[in-house]
mmCIF file with all atom_site columns, C-alpha atoms in Angstrom:
data_model
loop_
_atom_site.group_PDB
_atom_site.id
_atom_site.type_symbol
_atom_site.label_atom_id
_atom_site.label_alt_id
_atom_site.label_comp_id
_atom_site.label_asym_id
_atom_site.label_entity_id
_atom_site.label_seq_id
_atom_site.pdbx_PDB_ins_code
_atom_site.Cartn_x
_atom_site.Cartn_y
_atom_site.Cartn_z
_atom_site.occupancy
_atom_site.B_iso_or_equiv
_atom_site.pdbx_formal_charge
_atom_site.auth_seq_id
_atom_site.auth_comp_id
_atom_site.auth_asym_id
_atom_site.auth_atom_id
_atom_site.pdbx_PDB_model_num
ATOM 1   C CA . MET A 1 1   ? -1.449  16.784  -5.081  1.00 52.00 ? 1   MET A CA 1
ATOM 2   C CA . SER A 1 2   ? -0.160  14.928  -2.027  1.00 61.00 ? 2   SER A CA 1
ATOM 3   C CA . ALA A 1 3   ? 3.070   15.654  -0.173  1.00 59.00 ? 3   ALA A CA 1
ATOM 4   C CA . ALA A 1 4   ? 4.578   12.610  -1.872  1.00 71.00 ? 4   ALA A CA 1
ATOM 5   C CA . ASP A 1 5   ? 3.701   13.960  -5.344  1.00 66.00 ? 5   ASP A CA 1
ATOM 6   C CA . PHE A 1 6   ? 5.316   17.262  -4.443  1.00 65.00 ? 6   PHE A CA 1
ATOM 7   C CA . LEU A 1 7   ? 8.523   15.670  -3.127  1.00 75.00 ? 7   LEU A CA 1
ATOM 8   C CA . LEU A 1 8   ? 8.922   12.470  -5.141  1.00 86.00 ? 8   LEU A CA 1
ATOM 9   C CA . SER A 1 9   ? 8.560   11.634  -8.819  1.00 90.00 ? 9   SER A CA 1
ATOM 10  C CA . PRO A 1 10  ? 6.221   8.781   -9.867  1.00 90.00 ? 10  PRO A CA 1
ATOM 11  C CA . ALA A 1 11  ? 9.258   6.606   -10.711 1.00 91.00 ? 11  ALA A CA 1
ATOM 12  C CA . VAL A 1 12  ? 10.713  7.128   -7.225  1.00 93.00 ? 12  VAL A CA 1
ATOM 13  C CA . GLN A 1 13  ? 7.348   6.400   -5.592  1.00 92.00 ? 13  GLN A CA 1
ATOM 14  C CA . GLN A 1 14  ? 7.032   3.085   -7.431  1.00 93.00 ? 14  GLN A CA 1
ATOM 15  C CA . LEU A 1 15  ? 10.492  1.966   -6.323  1.00 94.00 ? 15  LEU A CA 1
ATOM 16  C CA . MET A 1 16  ? 10.008  3.099   -2.749  1.00 94.00 ? 16  MET A CA 1
ATOM 17  C CA . ARG A 1 17  ? 6.679   1.291   -2.509  1.00 93.00 ? 17  ARG A CA 1
ATOM 18  C CA . VAL A 1 18  ? 8.572   -1.948  -3.118  1.00 94.00 ? 18  VAL A CA 1
ATOM 19  C CA . VAL A 1 19  ? 11.621  -1.333  -0.924  1.00 95.00 ? 19  VAL A CA 1
ATOM 20  C CA . PHE A 1 20  ? 9.622   0.074   2.002   1.00 94.00 ? 20  PHE A CA 1
ATOM 21  C CA . ALA A 1 21  ? 7.414   -3.028  1.926   1.00 93.00 ? 21  ALA A CA 1
ATOM 22  C CA . ASP A 1 22  ? 10.484  -5.057  2.908   1.00 93.00 ? 22  ASP A CA 1
ATOM 23  C CA . PRO A 1 23  ? 13.108  -2.578  4.110   1.00 93.00 ? 23  PRO A CA 1
ATOM 24  C CA . ASP A 1 24  ? 15.587  -5.176  5.376   1.00 92.00 ? 24  ASP A CA 1
ATOM 25  C CA . SER A 1 25  ? 15.829  -7.090  2.097   1.00 93.00 ? 25  SER A CA 1
ATOM 26  C CA . PRO A 1 26  ? 18.200  -6.233  -0.760  1.00 94.00 ? 26  PRO A CA 1
ATOM 27  C CA . PHE A 1 27  ? 16.831  -5.746  -4.274  1.00 95.00 ? 27  PHE A CA 1
ATOM 28  C CA . SER A 1 28  ? 18.640  -5.891  -7.601  1.00 94.00 ? 28  SER A CA 1
ATOM 29  C CA . ALA A 1 29  ? 17.856  -3.373  -10.322 1.00 94.00 ? 29  ALA A CA 1
ATOM 30  C CA . SER A 1 30  ? 16.373  -6.098  -12.523 1.00 94.00 ? 30  SER A CA 1
ATOM 31  C CA . GLU A 1 31  ? 14.062  -7.274  -9.738  1.00 95.00 ? 31  GLU A CA 1
ATOM 32  C CA . LEU A 1 32  ? 12.867  -3.730  -9.104  1.00 96.00 ? 32  LEU A CA 1
ATOM 33  C CA . ALA A 1 33  ? 12.341  -3.174  -12.822 1.00 96.00 ? 33  ALA A CA 1
ATOM 34  C CA . GLN A 1 34  ? 10.217  -6.307  -12.967 1.00 94.00 ? 34  GLN A CA 1
ATOM 35  C CA . ARG A 1 35  ? 8.158   -5.419  -9.885  1.00 93.00 ? 35  ARG A CA 1
ATOM 36  C CA . THR A 1 36  ? 7.553   -1.820  -10.877 1.00 93.00 ? 36  THR A CA 1
ATOM 37  C CA . LYS A 1 37  ? 7.256   -2.504  -14.630 1.00 92.00 ? 37  LYS A CA 1
ATOM 38  C CA . GLN A 1 38  ? 9.743   0.249   -15.416 1.00 94.00 ? 38  GLN A CA 1
ATOM 39  C CA . ALA A 1 39  ? 12.496  0.235   -18.027 1.00 95.00 ? 39  ALA A CA 1
ATOM 40  C CA . PRO A 1 40  ? 15.788  -1.124  -16.609 1.00 93.00 ? 40  PRO A CA 1
ATOM 41  C CA . ASP A 1 41  ? 17.760  1.984   -17.609 1.00 94.00 ? 41  ASP A CA 1
ATOM 42  C CA . MET A 1 42  ? 15.239  4.245   -15.843 1.00 94.00 ? 42  MET A CA 1
ATOM 43  C CA . VAL A 1 43  ? 15.453  2.075   -12.713 1.00 95.00 ? 43  VAL A CA 1
ATOM 44  C CA . GLU A 1 44  ? 19.250  2.307   -12.765 1.00 94.00 ? 44  GLU A CA 1
ATOM 45  C CA . GLN A 1 45  ? 19.110  6.110   -12.987 1.00 94.00 ? 45  GLN A CA 1
ATOM 46  C CA . THR A 1 46  ? 16.545  6.345   -10.183 1.00 95.00 ? 46  THR A CA 1
ATOM 47  C CA . LEU A 1 47  ? 18.531  3.987   -7.950  1.00 95.00 ? 47  LEU A CA 1
ATOM 48  C CA . GLN A 1 48  ? 21.669  6.038   -8.450  1.00 94.00 ? 48  GLN A CA 1
ATOM 49  C CA . HIS A 1 49  ? 19.753  9.150   -7.402  1.00 93.00 ? 49  HIS A CA 1
ATOM 50  C CA . LEU A 1 50  ? 18.349  7.426   -4.280  1.00 95.00 ? 50  LEU A CA 1
ATOM 51  C CA . VAL A 1 51  ? 21.762  6.033   -3.304  1.00 95.00 ? 51  VAL A CA 1
ATOM 52  C CA . THR A 1 52  ? 23.418  9.436   -3.756  1.00 94.00 ? 52  THR A CA 1
ATOM 53  C CA . SER A 1 53  ? 20.661  11.004  -1.637  1.00 93.00 ? 53  SER A CA 1
ATOM 54  C CA . GLY A 1 54  ? 21.278  8.499   1.163   1.00 94.00 ? 54  GLY A CA 1
ATOM 55  C CA . ILE A 1 55  ? 17.803  6.940   1.017   1.00 95.00 ? 55  ILE A CA 1
ATOM 56  C CA . LEU A 1 56  ? 19.129  3.614   -0.282  1.00 96.00 ? 56  LEU A CA 1
ATOM 57  C CA . ALA A 1 57  ? 22.488  1.944   0.281   1.00 96.00 ? 57  ALA A CA 1
ATOM 58  C CA . ARG A 1 58  ? 24.358  -0.443  -2.011  1.00 94.00 ? 58  ARG A CA 1
ATOM 59  C CA . GLN A 1 59  ? 24.975  -3.920  -0.573  1.00 91.00 ? 59  GLN A CA 1
ATOM 60  C CA . LYS A 1 60  ? 27.964  -6.221  -0.758  1.00 85.00 ? 60  LYS A CA 1
ATOM 61  C CA . VAL A 1 61  ? 27.095  -9.276  -2.823  1.00 78.00 ? 61  VAL A CA 1
ATOM 62  C CA . PRO A 1 62  ? 28.992  -12.462 -3.694  1.00 81.00 ? 62  PRO A CA 1
ATOM 63  C CA . ALA A 1 63  ? 31.099  -12.429 -6.848  1.00 80.00 ? 63  ALA A CA 1
ATOM 64  C CA . GLY A 1 64  ? 28.975  -12.979 -9.921  1.00 78.00 ? 64  GLY A CA 1
ATOM 65  C CA . GLU A 1 65  ? 25.782  -11.798 -8.245  1.00 83.00 ? 65  GLU A CA 1
ATOM 66  C CA . PRO A 1 66  ? 24.049  -8.600  -9.490  1.00 86.00 ? 66  PRO A CA 1
ATOM 67  C CA . GLU A 1 67  ? 24.453  -5.423  -7.460  1.00 90.00 ? 67  GLU A CA 1
ATOM 68  C CA . ALA A 1 68  ? 21.745  -4.854  -4.895  1.00 94.00 ? 68  ALA A CA 1
ATOM 69  C CA . VAL A 1 69  ? 20.380  -2.003  -2.797  1.00 95.00 ? 69  VAL A CA 1
ATOM 70  C CA . LYS A 1 70  ? 18.195  -1.743  0.267   1.00 94.00 ? 70  LYS A CA 1
ATOM 71  C CA . VAL A 1 71  ? 16.711  0.941   2.492   1.00 96.00 ? 71  VAL A CA 1
ATOM 72  C CA . ASP A 1 72  ? 19.239  2.794   4.619   1.00 95.00 ? 72  ASP A CA 1
ATOM 73  C CA . ARG A 1 73  ? 17.566  3.026   8.032   1.00 94.00 ? 73  ARG A CA 1
ATOM 74  C CA . SER A 1 74  ? 20.260  5.480   9.174   1.00 95.00 ? 74  SER A CA 1
ATOM 75  C CA . PHE A 1 75  ? 19.023  8.069   6.648   1.00 95.00 ? 75  PHE A CA 1
ATOM 76  C CA . ILE A 1 76  ? 18.212  11.173  8.695   1.00 95.00 ? 76  ILE A CA 1
ATOM 77  C CA . PHE A 1 77  ? 14.661  11.472  7.340   1.00 94.00 ? 77  PHE A CA 1
ATOM 78  C CA . TYR A 1 78  ? 13.901  7.738   7.193   1.00 94.00 ? 78  TYR A CA 1
ATOM 79  C CA . ARG A 1 79  ? 10.940  7.853   9.617   1.00 93.00 ? 79  ARG A CA 1
ATOM 80  C CA . GLU A 1 80  ? 9.454   10.955  8.012   1.00 93.00 ? 80  GLU A CA 1
ATOM 81  C CA . LEU A 1 81  ? 9.806   9.524   4.522   1.00 93.00 ? 81  LEU A CA 1
ATOM 82  C CA . ARG A 1 82  ? 8.268   6.215   5.571   1.00 92.00 ? 82  ARG A CA 1
ATOM 83  C CA . SER A 1 83  ? 5.353   8.081   7.176   1.00 93.00 ? 83  SER A CA 1
ATOM 84  C CA . ILE A 1 84  ? 4.790   10.091  3.991   1.00 92.00 ? 84  ILE A CA 1
ATOM 85  C CA . ALA A 1 85  ? 4.818   6.866   1.983   1.00 92.00 ? 85  ALA A CA 1
ATOM 86  C CA . LEU A 1 86  ? 2.278   5.199   4.288   1.00 94.00 ? 86  LEU A CA 1
ATOM 87  C CA . LYS A 1 87  ? -0.021  8.220   4.151   1.00 94.00 ? 87  LYS A CA 1
ATOM 88  C CA . SER A 1 88  ? 0.111   8.406   0.369   1.00 94.00 ? 88  SER A CA 1
ATOM 89  C CA . PHE A 1 89  ? 1.358   6.128   -2.413  1.00 93.00 ? 89  PHE A CA 1
ATOM 90  C CA . ALA A 1 90  ? 2.374   3.104   -0.295  1.00 93.00 ? 90  ALA A CA 1
ATOM 91  C CA . ALA A 1 91  ? -0.971  2.595   1.441   1.00 94.00 ? 91  ALA A CA 1
ATOM 92  C CA . ALA A 1 92  ? -3.522  5.390   1.880   1.00 96.00 ? 92  ALA A CA 1
ATOM 93  C CA . GLU A 1 93  ? -4.091  6.343   -1.754  1.00 95.00 ? 93  GLU A CA 1
ATOM 94  C CA . PRO A 1 94  ? -4.480  2.831   -3.239  1.00 96.00 ? 94  PRO A CA 1
ATOM 95  C CA . ILE A 1 95  ? -6.617  1.605   -0.316  1.00 97.00 ? 95  ILE A CA 1
ATOM 96  C CA . ARG A 1 96  ? -8.837  4.694   -0.558  1.00 96.00 ? 96  ARG A CA 1
ATOM 97  C CA . ALA A 1 97  ? -9.208  4.249   -4.310  1.00 95.00 ? 97  ALA A CA 1
ATOM 98  C CA . MET A 1 98  ? -10.180 0.580   -3.890  1.00 96.00 ? 98  MET A CA 1
ATOM 99  C CA . LEU A 1 99  ? -12.798 1.349   -1.246  1.00 96.00 ? 99  LEU A CA 1
ATOM 100 C CA . ARG A 1 100 ? -14.259 4.285   -3.155  1.00 94.00 ? 100 ARG A CA 1
ATOM 101 C CA . GLY A 1 101 ? -14.422 2.267   -6.345  1.00 92.00 ? 101 GLY A CA 1
ATOM 102 C CA . LYS A 1 102 ? -15.705 -1.143  -5.306  1.00 92.00 ? 102 LYS A CA 1
ATOM 103 C CA . PHE A 1 103 ? -17.430 -0.332  -2.018  1.00 95.00 ? 103 PHE A CA 1
ATOM 104 C CA . LYS A 1 104 ? -18.623 3.258   -2.416  1.00 93.00 ? 104 LYS A CA 1
ATOM 105 C CA . ASP A 1 105 ? -22.182 2.286   -1.435  1.00 93.00 ? 105 ASP A CA 1
ATOM 106 C CA . SER A 1 106 ? -21.202 0.700   1.855   1.00 95.00 ? 106 SER A CA 1
ATOM 107 C CA . VAL A 1 107 ? -18.053 2.295   3.340   1.00 96.00 ? 107 VAL A CA 1
ATOM 108 C CA . VAL A 1 108 ? -18.770 5.317   5.540   1.00 95.00 ? 108 VAL A CA 1
ATOM 109 C CA . ARG A 1 109 ? -15.373 5.722   7.206   1.00 96.00 ? 109 ARG A CA 1
ATOM 110 C CA . ALA A 1 110 ? -11.960 4.079   6.949   1.00 97.00 ? 110 ALA A CA 1
ATOM 111 C CA . PHE A 1 111 ? -8.744  4.367   8.931   1.00 98.00 ? 111 PHE A CA 1
ATOM 112 C CA . ILE A 1 112 ? -5.186  3.110   8.666   1.00 97.00 ? 112 ILE A CA 1
ATOM 113 C CA . LEU A 1 113 ? -4.232  2.034   12.170  1.00 96.00 ? 113 LEU A CA 1
ATOM 114 C CA . GLY A 1 114 ? -0.530  1.804   11.371  1.00 93.00 ? 114 GLY A CA 1
ATOM 115 C CA . GLU A 1 115 ? 1.934   -0.902  10.426  1.00 93.00 ? 115 GLU A CA 1
ATOM 116 C CA . ASP A 1 116 ? 3.647   -3.527  12.574  1.00 91.00 ? 116 ASP A CA 1
ATOM 117 C CA . GLU A 1 117 ? 7.230   -4.805  12.642  1.00 88.00 ? 117 GLU A CA 1
ATOM 118 C CA . ASP A 1 118 ? 6.415   -7.285  9.880   1.00 90.00 ? 118 ASP A CA 1
ATOM 119 C CA . ASN A 1 119 ? 5.255   -4.365  7.666   1.00 91.00 ? 119 ASN A CA 1
ATOM 120 C CA . VAL A 1 120 ? 1.615   -5.479  7.835   1.00 94.00 ? 120 VAL A CA 1
ATOM 121 C CA . ILE A 1 121 ? -0.796  -2.579  7.329   1.00 96.00 ? 121 ILE A CA 1
ATOM 122 C CA . GLU A 1 122 ? -3.810  -2.605  9.662   1.00 97.00 ? 122 GLU A CA 1
ATOM 123 C CA . VAL A 1 123 ? -7.030  -1.095  8.298   1.00 97.00 ? 123 VAL A CA 1
ATOM 124 C CA . LEU A 1 124 ? -10.375 -0.356  9.964   1.00 98.00 ? 124 LEU A CA 1
ATOM 125 C CA . ILE A 1 125 ? -13.451 -0.069  7.724   1.00 97.00 ? 125 ILE A CA 1
ATOM 126 C CA . VAL A 1 126 ? -16.793 1.211   9.016   1.00 97.00 ? 126 VAL A CA 1
ATOM 127 C CA . HIS A 1 127 ? -19.841 0.370   6.905   1.00 96.00 ? 127 HIS A CA 1
ATOM 128 C CA . GLY A 1 128 ? -23.218 2.052   6.782   1.00 93.00 ? 128 GLY A CA 1
ATOM 129 C CA . ALA A 1 129 ? -26.658 0.664   5.927   1.00 93.00 ? 129 ALA A CA 1
ATOM 130 C CA . VAL A 1 130 ? -25.192 -1.612  3.252   1.00 93.00 ? 130 VAL A CA 1
ATOM 131 C CA . VAL A 1 131 ? -22.844 -4.328  4.498   1.00 94.00 ? 131 VAL A CA 1
ATOM 132 C CA . PRO A 1 132 ? -19.953 -4.962  2.054   1.00 95.00 ? 132 PRO A CA 1
ATOM 133 C CA . ASP A 1 133 ? -19.903 -8.450  0.601   1.00 95.00 ? 133 ASP A CA 1
ATOM 134 C CA . GLN A 1 134 ? -17.338 -10.427 2.587   1.00 94.00 ? 134 GLN A CA 1
ATOM 135 C CA . ALA A 1 135 ? -16.051 -12.462 -0.350  1.00 96.00 ? 135 ALA A CA 1
ATOM 136 C CA . ALA A 1 136 ? -15.720 -9.372  -2.543  1.00 96.00 ? 136 ALA A CA 1
ATOM 137 C CA . MET A 1 137 ? -13.910 -7.474  0.214   1.00 96.00 ? 137 MET A CA 1
ATOM 138 C CA . THR A 1 138 ? -11.510 -10.363 0.816   1.00 96.00 ? 138 THR A CA 1
ATOM 139 C CA . ALA A 1 139 ? -10.752 -10.710 -2.898  1.00 97.00 ? 139 ALA A CA 1
ATOM 140 C CA . ALA A 1 140 ? -10.211 -6.957  -3.328  1.00 97.00 ? 140 ALA A CA 1
ATOM 141 C CA . CYS A 1 141 ? -7.856  -6.778  -0.330  1.00 96.00 ? 141 CYS A CA 1
ATOM 142 C CA . GLN A 1 142 ? -5.865  -9.798  -1.526  1.00 96.00 ? 142 GLN A CA 1
ATOM 143 C CA . LYS A 1 143 ? -5.462  -8.242  -4.978  1.00 96.00 ? 143 LYS A CA 1
ATOM 144 C CA . LEU A 1 144 ? -4.372  -4.944  -3.455  1.00 96.00 ? 144 LEU A CA 1
ATOM 145 C CA . SER A 1 145 ? -1.894  -6.737  -1.179  1.00 95.00 ? 145 SER A CA 1
ATOM 146 C CA . LYS A 1 146 ? -0.135  -8.116  -4.246  1.00 92.00 ? 146 LYS A CA 1
ATOM 147 C CA . THR A 1 147 ? 0.047   -4.640  -5.775  1.00 91.00 ? 147 THR A CA 1
ATOM 148 C CA . LEU A 1 148 ? 1.406   -3.068  -2.591  1.00 92.00 ? 148 LEU A CA 1
ATOM 149 C CA . HIS A 1 149 ? 3.665   -6.034  -1.784  1.00 90.00 ? 149 HIS A CA 1
ATOM 150 C CA . ARG A 1 150 ? 2.242   -5.785  1.745   1.00 93.00 ? 150 ARG A CA 1
ATOM 151 C CA . HIS A 1 151 ? -0.164  -7.846  3.808   1.00 95.00 ? 151 HIS A CA 1
ATOM 152 C CA . LEU A 1 152 ? -3.356  -6.098  4.932   1.00 96.00 ? 152 LEU A CA 1
ATOM 153 C CA . GLN A 1 153 ? -5.053  -6.827  8.252   1.00 96.00 ? 153 GLN A CA 1
ATOM 154 C CA . VAL A 1 154 ? -8.603  -5.566  7.778   1.00 97.00 ? 154 VAL A CA 1
ATOM 155 C CA . HIS A 1 155 ? -11.357 -5.035  10.351  1.00 97.00 ? 155 HIS A CA 1
ATOM 156 C CA . VAL A 1 156 ? -14.888 -4.373  9.045   1.00 97.00 ? 156 VAL A CA 1
ATOM 157 C CA . ILE A 1 157 ? -17.411 -3.135  11.604  1.00 96.00 ? 157 ILE A CA 1
ATOM 158 C CA . SER A 1 158 ? -20.812 -1.456  11.573  1.00 95.00 ? 158 SER A CA 1
ATOM 159 C CA . MET A 1 159 ? -21.453 2.187   12.383  1.00 93.00 ? 159 MET A CA 1
ATOM 160 C CA . ALA A 1 160 ? -23.272 1.089   15.549  1.00 92.00 ? 160 ALA A CA 1
ATOM 161 C CA . ARG A 1 161 ? -20.234 -0.913  16.654  1.00 94.00 ? 161 ARG A CA 1
ATOM 162 C CA . PHE A 1 162 ? -17.957 2.023   15.847  1.00 95.00 ? 162 PHE A CA 1
ATOM 163 C CA . ASN A 1 163 ? -20.091 4.492   17.803  1.00 92.00 ? 163 ASN A CA 1
ATOM 164 C CA . GLY A 1 164 ? -20.262 2.057   20.715  1.00 92.00 ? 164 GLY A CA 1
ATOM 165 C CA . LEU A 1 165 ? -16.500 1.599   21.125  1.00 93.00 ? 165 LEU A CA 1
ATOM 166 C CA . THR A 1 166 ? -15.288 2.229   24.668  1.00 91.00 ? 166 THR A CA 1
ATOM 167 C CA . SER A 1 167 ? -11.846 2.739   26.150  1.00 87.00 ? 167 SER A CA 1
ATOM 168 C CA . ARG A 1 168 ? -11.750 -0.982  26.984  1.00 89.00 ? 168 ARG A CA 1
ATOM 169 C CA . ASP A 1 169 ? -11.941 -1.951  23.295  1.00 93.00 ? 169 ASP A CA 1
ATOM 170 C CA . ALA A 1 170 ? -8.645  -2.712  21.559  1.00 92.00 ? 170 ALA A CA 1
ATOM 171 C CA . LEU A 1 171 ? -9.837  -0.907  18.429  1.00 94.00 ? 171 LEU A CA 1
ATOM 172 C CA . ALA A 1 172 ? -10.592 2.232   20.435  1.00 94.00 ? 172 ALA A CA 1
ATOM 173 C CA . ALA A 1 173 ? -7.033  2.278   21.759  1.00 93.00 ? 173 ALA A CA 1
ATOM 174 C CA . LYS A 1 174 ? -5.652  1.874   18.236  1.00 94.00 ? 174 LYS A CA 1
ATOM 175 C CA . LEU A 1 175 ? -7.893  4.671   16.931  1.00 95.00 ? 175 LEU A CA 1
ATOM 176 C CA . ALA A 1 176 ? -6.501  6.982   19.603  1.00 94.00 ? 176 ALA A CA 1
ATOM 177 C CA . ALA A 1 177 ? -2.889  6.160   18.732  1.00 94.00 ? 177 ALA A CA 1
ATOM 178 C CA . ALA A 1 178 ? -0.686  8.729   17.021  1.00 91.00 ? 178 ALA A CA 1
ATOM 179 C CA . SER A 1 179 ? -0.019  6.301   14.172  1.00 90.00 ? 179 SER A CA 1
ATOM 180 C CA . THR A 1 180 ? -3.697  6.228   13.130  1.00 96.00 ? 180 THR A CA 1
ATOM 181 C CA . PHE A 1 181 ? -5.074  8.444   10.382  1.00 96.00 ? 181 PHE A CA 1
ATOM 182 C CA . GLU A 1 182 ? -8.377  8.594   8.536   1.00 97.00 ? 182 GLU A CA 1
ATOM 183 C CA . ILE A 1 183 ? -8.477  7.901   4.801   1.00 96.00 ? 183 ILE A CA 1
ATOM 184 C CA . ILE A 1 184 ? -12.258 8.129   4.257   1.00 96.00 ? 184 ILE A CA 1
ATOM 185 C CA . ALA A 1 185 ? -14.314 10.572  6.315   1.00 94.00 ? 185 ALA A CA 1
ATOM 186 C CA . PRO A 1 186 ? -18.146 10.828  6.453   1.00 88.00 ? 186 PRO A CA 1
ATOM 187 C CA . LYS A 1 187 ? -18.108 13.846  4.131   1.00 84.00 ? 187 LYS A CA 1
ATOM 188 C CA . ASP A 1 188 ? -16.122 11.871  1.542   1.00 86.00 ? 188 ASP A CA 1
ATOM 189 C CA . THR A 1 189 ? -18.759 9.230   0.909   1.00 83.00 ? 189 THR A CA 1
ATOM 190 C CA . LYS A 1 190 ? -22.318 8.920   -0.341  1.00 84.00 ? 190 LYS A CA 1
ATOM 191 C CA . ALA A 1 191 ? -22.914 5.623   1.462   1.00 88.00 ? 191 ALA A CA 1
ATOM 192 C CA . GLN A 1 192 ? -26.202 5.638   3.324   1.00 88.00 ? 192 GLN A CA 1
ATOM 193 C CA . LEU A 1 193 ? -26.084 5.649   7.106   1.00 84.00 ? 193 LEU A CA 1
ATOM 194 C CA . PRO A 1 194 ? -28.057 2.958   8.937   1.00 80.00 ? 194 PRO A CA 1
ATOM 195 C CA . VAL A 1 195 ? -31.523 3.872   10.183  1.00 74.00 ? 195 VAL A CA 1
ATOM 196 C CA . GLU A 1 196 ? -31.325 4.527   13.899  1.00 63.00 ? 196 GLU A CA 1
ATOM 197 C CA . ARG A 1 197 ? -33.509 2.215   15.921  1.00 58.00 ? 197 ARG A CA 1
ATOM 198 C CA . LEU A 1 198 ? -35.181 3.888   18.873  1.00 49.00 ? 198 LEU A CA 1
ATOM 199 C CA . GLY A 1 199 ? -35.340 2.130   22.200  1.00 52.00 ? 199 GLY A CA 1
ATOM 200 C CA . LEU A 1 200 ? -38.714 1.420   23.815  1.00 52.00 ? 200 LEU A CA 1
ATOM 201 C CA . LEU A 1 201 ? -38.442 4.414   26.156  1.00 54.00 ? 201 LEU A CA 1
ATOM 202 C CA . GLN A 1 202 ? -37.445 6.786   23.356  1.00 61.00 ? 202 GLN A CA 1
ATOM 203 C CA . SER A 1 203 ? -40.239 5.464   21.168  1.00 57.00 ? 203 SER A CA 1
ATOM 204 C CA . ALA A 1 204 ? -42.799 5.978   23.930  1.00 54.00 ? 204 ALA A CA 1
ATOM 205 C CA . LYS A 1 205 ? -41.579 9.543   24.495  1.00 57.00 ? 205 LYS A CA 1
ATOM 206 C CA . LYS A 1 206 ? -41.961 10.321  20.790  1.00 56.00 ? 206 LYS A CA 1
ATOM 207 C CA . LYS A 1 207 ? -45.494 8.944   20.745  1.00 52.00 ? 207 LYS A CA 1
ATOM 208 C CA . LEU A 1 208 ? -46.471 10.958  23.831  1.00 56.00 ? 208 LEU A CA 1
ATOM 209 C CA . ALA A 1 209 ? -45.004 14.116  22.327  1.00 57.00 ? 209 ALA A CA 1
ATOM 210 C CA . ALA A 1 210 ? -46.973 13.534  19.131  1.00 54.00 ? 210 ALA A CA 1
ATOM 211 C CA . LEU A 1 211 ? -50.213 12.971  21.072  1.00 52.00 ? 211 LEU A CA 1
ATOM 212 C CA . SER A 1 212 ? -49.682 16.141  23.112  1.00 53.00 ? 212 SER A CA 1
ATOM 213 C CA . ARG A 1 213 ? -49.442 18.178  19.927  1.00 53.00 ? 213 ARG A CA 1
ATOM 214 C CA . SER A 1 214 ? -52.633 16.702  18.434  1.00 47.00 ? 214 SER A CA 1
#
């Protein structure tokens, strides 16, 4: 059970996934019901709870237009709640599930590098001996983007490239940022690591060591 599961019901998580994807836009109850595939009466009850709690705020709308709500950025725990969402139902959990399902034989590590001002989620994927099919990865990420209502910016690199990152690399700086967190660690995957290629000097040393023992 994640922190989000402990704090928020599944119905609340589904609504917040949508509103946090576009926090400055108002949403009507009918639109949220359609996007989350929940019953309209359940959405109305959940919205009332979120408005009363201060997480959402009702918006003024022209006469004849349906009532609308949007995220209240002044909510005292807005940043914490958004961080919990990113690290669970709004990004980490569905991205992890997609990678473990479709690319379990290739993905060794994966990180969420954060989200920008346009609510784009940046993801770093490190593959092992098997390189994920580019077309399949693109299609899977596009499908997931529609589910999350968020754009994904995805980097796919090899283990050698990952291990060779230096402080001058932009990815290295992003990995060191406080906003970055790992969603797939080496112990979480059965993907095969690439075979390490020895340099000429290392190879010669191994051969000499073998000869000395014979």
